[in-house]
Each structure stands twice: as C-alpha cells, then as structure tokens.
Tab-separated table of C-alpha atoms in Angstrom:
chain	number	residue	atom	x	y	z
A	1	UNK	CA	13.066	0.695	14.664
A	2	UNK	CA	10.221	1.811	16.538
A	3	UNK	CA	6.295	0.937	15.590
A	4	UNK	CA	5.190	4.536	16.624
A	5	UNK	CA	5.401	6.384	13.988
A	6	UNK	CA	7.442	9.628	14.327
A	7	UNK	CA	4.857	12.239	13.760
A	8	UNK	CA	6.126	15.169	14.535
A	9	UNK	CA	9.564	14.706	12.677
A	10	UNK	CA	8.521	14.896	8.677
A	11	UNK	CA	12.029	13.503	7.821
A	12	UNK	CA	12.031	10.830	10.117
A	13	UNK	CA	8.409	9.808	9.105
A	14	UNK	CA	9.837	9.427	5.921
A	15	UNK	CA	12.401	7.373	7.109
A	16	UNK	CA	9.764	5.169	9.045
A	17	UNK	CA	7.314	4.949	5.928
A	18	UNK	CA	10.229	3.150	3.921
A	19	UNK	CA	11.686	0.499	6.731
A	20	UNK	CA	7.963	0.083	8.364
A	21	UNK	CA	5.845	-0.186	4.718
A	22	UNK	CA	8.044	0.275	1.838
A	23	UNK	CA	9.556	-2.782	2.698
A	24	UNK	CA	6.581	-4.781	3.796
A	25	UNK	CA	4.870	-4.150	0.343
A	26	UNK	CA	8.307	-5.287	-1.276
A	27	UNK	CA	8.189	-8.486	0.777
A	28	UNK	CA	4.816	-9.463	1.142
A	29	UNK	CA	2.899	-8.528	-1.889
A	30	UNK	CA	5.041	-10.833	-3.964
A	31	UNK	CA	4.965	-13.788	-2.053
A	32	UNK	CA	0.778	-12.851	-1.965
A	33	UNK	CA	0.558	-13.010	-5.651
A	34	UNK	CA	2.151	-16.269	-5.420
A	35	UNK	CA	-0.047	-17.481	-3.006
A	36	UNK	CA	-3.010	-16.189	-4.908
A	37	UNK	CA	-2.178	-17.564	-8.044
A	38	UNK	CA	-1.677	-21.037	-6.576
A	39	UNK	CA	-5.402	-20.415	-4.447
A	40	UNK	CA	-6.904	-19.777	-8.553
A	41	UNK	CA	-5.340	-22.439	-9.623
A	42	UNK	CA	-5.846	-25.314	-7.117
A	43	UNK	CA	-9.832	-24.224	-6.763
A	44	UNK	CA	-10.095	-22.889	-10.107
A	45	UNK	CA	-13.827	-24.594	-10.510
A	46	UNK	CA	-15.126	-23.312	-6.941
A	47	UNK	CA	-17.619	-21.105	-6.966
A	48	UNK	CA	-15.712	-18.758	-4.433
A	49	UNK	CA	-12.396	-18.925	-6.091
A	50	UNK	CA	-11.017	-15.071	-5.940
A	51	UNK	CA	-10.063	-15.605	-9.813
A	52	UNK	CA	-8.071	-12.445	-11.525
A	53	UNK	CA	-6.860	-11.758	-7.751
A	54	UNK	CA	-3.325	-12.736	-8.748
A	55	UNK	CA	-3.542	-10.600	-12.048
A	56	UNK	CA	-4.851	-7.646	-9.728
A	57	UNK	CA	-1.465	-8.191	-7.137
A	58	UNK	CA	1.240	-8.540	-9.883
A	59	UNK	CA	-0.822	-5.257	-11.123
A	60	UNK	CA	-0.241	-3.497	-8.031
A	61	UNK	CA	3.128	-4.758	-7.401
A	62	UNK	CA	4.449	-2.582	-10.315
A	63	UNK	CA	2.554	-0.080	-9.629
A	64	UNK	CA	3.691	0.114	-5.718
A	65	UNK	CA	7.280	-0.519	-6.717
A	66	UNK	CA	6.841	2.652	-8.842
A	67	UNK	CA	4.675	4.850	-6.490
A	68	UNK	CA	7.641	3.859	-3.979
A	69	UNK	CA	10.243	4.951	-5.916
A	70	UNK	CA	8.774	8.440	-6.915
A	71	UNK	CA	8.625	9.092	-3.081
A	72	UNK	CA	12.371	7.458	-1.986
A	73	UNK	CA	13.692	9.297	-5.438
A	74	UNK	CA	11.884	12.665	-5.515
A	75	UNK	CA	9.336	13.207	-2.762
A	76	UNK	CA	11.116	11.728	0.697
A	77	UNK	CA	14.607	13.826	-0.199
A	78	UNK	CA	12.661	17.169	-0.928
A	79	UNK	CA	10.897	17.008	2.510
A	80	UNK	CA	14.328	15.527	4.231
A	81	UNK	CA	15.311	19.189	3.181
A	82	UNK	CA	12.687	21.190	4.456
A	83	UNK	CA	10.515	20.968	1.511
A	84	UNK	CA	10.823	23.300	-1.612
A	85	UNK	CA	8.773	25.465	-4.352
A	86	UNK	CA	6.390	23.294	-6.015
A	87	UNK	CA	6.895	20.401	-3.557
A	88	UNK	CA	2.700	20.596	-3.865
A	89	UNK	CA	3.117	18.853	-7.627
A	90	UNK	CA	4.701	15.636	-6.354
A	91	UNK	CA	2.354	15.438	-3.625
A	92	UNK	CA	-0.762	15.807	-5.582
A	93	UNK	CA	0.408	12.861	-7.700
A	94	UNK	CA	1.029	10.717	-4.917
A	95	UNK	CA	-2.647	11.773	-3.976
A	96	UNK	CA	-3.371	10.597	-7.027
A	97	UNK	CA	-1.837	7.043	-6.832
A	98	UNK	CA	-2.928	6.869	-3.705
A	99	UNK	CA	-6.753	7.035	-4.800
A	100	UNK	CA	-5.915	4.199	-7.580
A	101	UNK	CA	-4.719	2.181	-4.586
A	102	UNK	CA	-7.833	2.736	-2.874
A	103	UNK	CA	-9.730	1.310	-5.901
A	104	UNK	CA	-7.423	-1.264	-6.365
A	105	UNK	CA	-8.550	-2.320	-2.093
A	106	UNK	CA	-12.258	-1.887	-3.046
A	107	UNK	CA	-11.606	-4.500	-5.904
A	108	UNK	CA	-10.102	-6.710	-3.749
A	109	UNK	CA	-12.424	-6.490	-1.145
A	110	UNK	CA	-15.054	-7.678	-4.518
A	111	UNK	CA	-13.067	-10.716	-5.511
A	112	UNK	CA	-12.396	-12.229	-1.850
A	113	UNK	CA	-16.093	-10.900	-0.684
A	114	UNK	CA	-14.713	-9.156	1.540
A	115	UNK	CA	-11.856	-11.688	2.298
A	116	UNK	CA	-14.620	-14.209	3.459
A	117	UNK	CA	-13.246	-17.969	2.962
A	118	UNK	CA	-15.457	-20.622	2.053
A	119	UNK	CA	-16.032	-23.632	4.815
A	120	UNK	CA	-13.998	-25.792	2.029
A	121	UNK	CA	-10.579	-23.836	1.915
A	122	UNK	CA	-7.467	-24.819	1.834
A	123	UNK	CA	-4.435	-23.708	4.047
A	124	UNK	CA	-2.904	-21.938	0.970
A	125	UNK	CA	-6.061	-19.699	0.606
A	126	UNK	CA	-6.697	-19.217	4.332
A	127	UNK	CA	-3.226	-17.570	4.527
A	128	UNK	CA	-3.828	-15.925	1.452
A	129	UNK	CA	-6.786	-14.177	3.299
A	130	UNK	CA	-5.190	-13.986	6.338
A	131	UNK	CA	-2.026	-12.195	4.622
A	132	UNK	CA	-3.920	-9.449	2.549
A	133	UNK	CA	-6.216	-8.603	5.807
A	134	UNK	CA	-2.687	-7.595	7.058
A	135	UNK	CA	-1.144	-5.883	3.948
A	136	UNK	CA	-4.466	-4.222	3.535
A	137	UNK	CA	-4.569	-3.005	6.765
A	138	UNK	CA	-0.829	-1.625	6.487
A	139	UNK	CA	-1.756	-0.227	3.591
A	140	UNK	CA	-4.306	1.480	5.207
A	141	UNK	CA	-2.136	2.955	7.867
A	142	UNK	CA	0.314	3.591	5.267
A	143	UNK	CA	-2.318	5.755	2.986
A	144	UNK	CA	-3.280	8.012	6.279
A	145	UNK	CA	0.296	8.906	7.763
A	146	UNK	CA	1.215	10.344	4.321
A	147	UNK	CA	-1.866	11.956	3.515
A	148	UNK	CA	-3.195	13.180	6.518
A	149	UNK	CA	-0.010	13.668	8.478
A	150	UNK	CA	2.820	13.942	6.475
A	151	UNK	CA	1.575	15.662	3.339
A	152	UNK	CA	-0.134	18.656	4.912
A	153	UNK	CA	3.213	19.904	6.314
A	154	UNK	CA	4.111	20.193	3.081
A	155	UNK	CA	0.832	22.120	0.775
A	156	UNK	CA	0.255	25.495	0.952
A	157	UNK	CA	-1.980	26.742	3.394
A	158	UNK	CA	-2.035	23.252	5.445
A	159	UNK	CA	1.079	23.231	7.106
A	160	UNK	CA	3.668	24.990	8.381
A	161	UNK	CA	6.625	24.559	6.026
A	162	UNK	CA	4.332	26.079	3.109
C-alpha cells in the first residue's frame, strides 16, 4: 500500500482510509489505553499525572470501533458503488462523530497539557506521549481526507456524483 492517499479515486480512498487508519486506530489505541492506565497508575500522586486519560481512550475505543464500522458496513460500500439517494444521511452522521472526536482531541490535549511531560517521567509515559502525538496526528489526517475530500463527492451541491 501506498502512503499517498488516492484522491481522486473515492473507492480507493475508501480502501486506503481502512488499511492506512482503520487499522492503526484498531492497533494502537488499545495498546495506548494500556499504556495510559499503567502512566495513572505508577504516578498516580504527581501533580502532572494525565488521570481519567485511560477512561477517555477505552471511551473512544468503542466509540471508533463503532464509527468504523458504520463506514466499512454502510458508508464505504455505498460510495464503492457510485454513491446513492440519501447517501447525504450517513455522511452527516459521520460529520457528526467526527465533531465528538474532535472534542474528545481537545480533552486530551487538557489532560496531557498539551502532551507536555514532566522533567520526572518515566519511559512508559514518554511513549505514552510520544504515541498519542502520532495517533492524534493520524487522526487528524484521517478527519480531513473524509471530510474535506472524500465526503464532498458525495453531498449535494459539493461534488460531482450528487
């Protein structure tokens, strides 16, 4: 698989949003939770211990695994065939989830101040940090391919299958 996203092929961008991120989240935000849980536990009387950070991940985890799903179950397979009537609905809730991500990042950000690691911290929480700077930033990437490129192909008056 390439890491240039296919923009200009909606079904193959699908196909590159679930080997490239779908299963990055699947792998990494796990093993993240794990990490974080061990970071509250170890420092729990720090003062800069990122504490409900693991509660926040497991959170997200279900909720990703079921964002995910929606798009490889419904979404991806209606745009793999050109789109259809009311193809709009599903995208507006991915929008939706989407923008809960985004708050979800923004609380994050809060708990790790801004992933900022104390002079003290261990190993365990400097990967930690190092870890979600990545997943956030795929994340990220993730966020803007589907709703700024692939998407708009795909609501009416945007782009050119509507």
């Amino acid at each position: 698989m390439t890491d240039v996203a296919p923009i200009d092929d909606a079904p193959e961008l699908t196909r590159y949003i679930e080997a490239r991120y779908h299963a990055c989240i699947r792998k990494e935000l796990p093993a993240l939770t794990e990490m974080a849980a061990q970071v509250e536990s170890a420092h729990a009387k720090h003062d800069y211990v990122p504490l409900g950070l693991s509660n926040l991940l497991r959170r997200m985890t279900g909720e990703m695994e079921v964002h995910m799903k929606k798009e490889e179950l419904i979404l991806f397979p209606a745009i793999r065939n050109g789109g259809a009537p009311g193809i709009e609905n599903p995208i507006a809730v991915m929008r939706a989830d989407h923008d809960n991500h985004e708050i979800e990042v923004c609380e994050i950000r809060r708990l790790t101040g801004n992933l900022s690691l104390p002079d003290d911290a261990s190993a365990t929480w400097a990967a930690l940090y190092e870890g979600l700077a990545k997943f956030l930033a795929d994340l990220e990437e993730h966020i803007r391919l589907e709703n700024e490129v692939l998407f708009p192909q795909f609501e009416p008056g945007v782009g050119t299958n509507a």
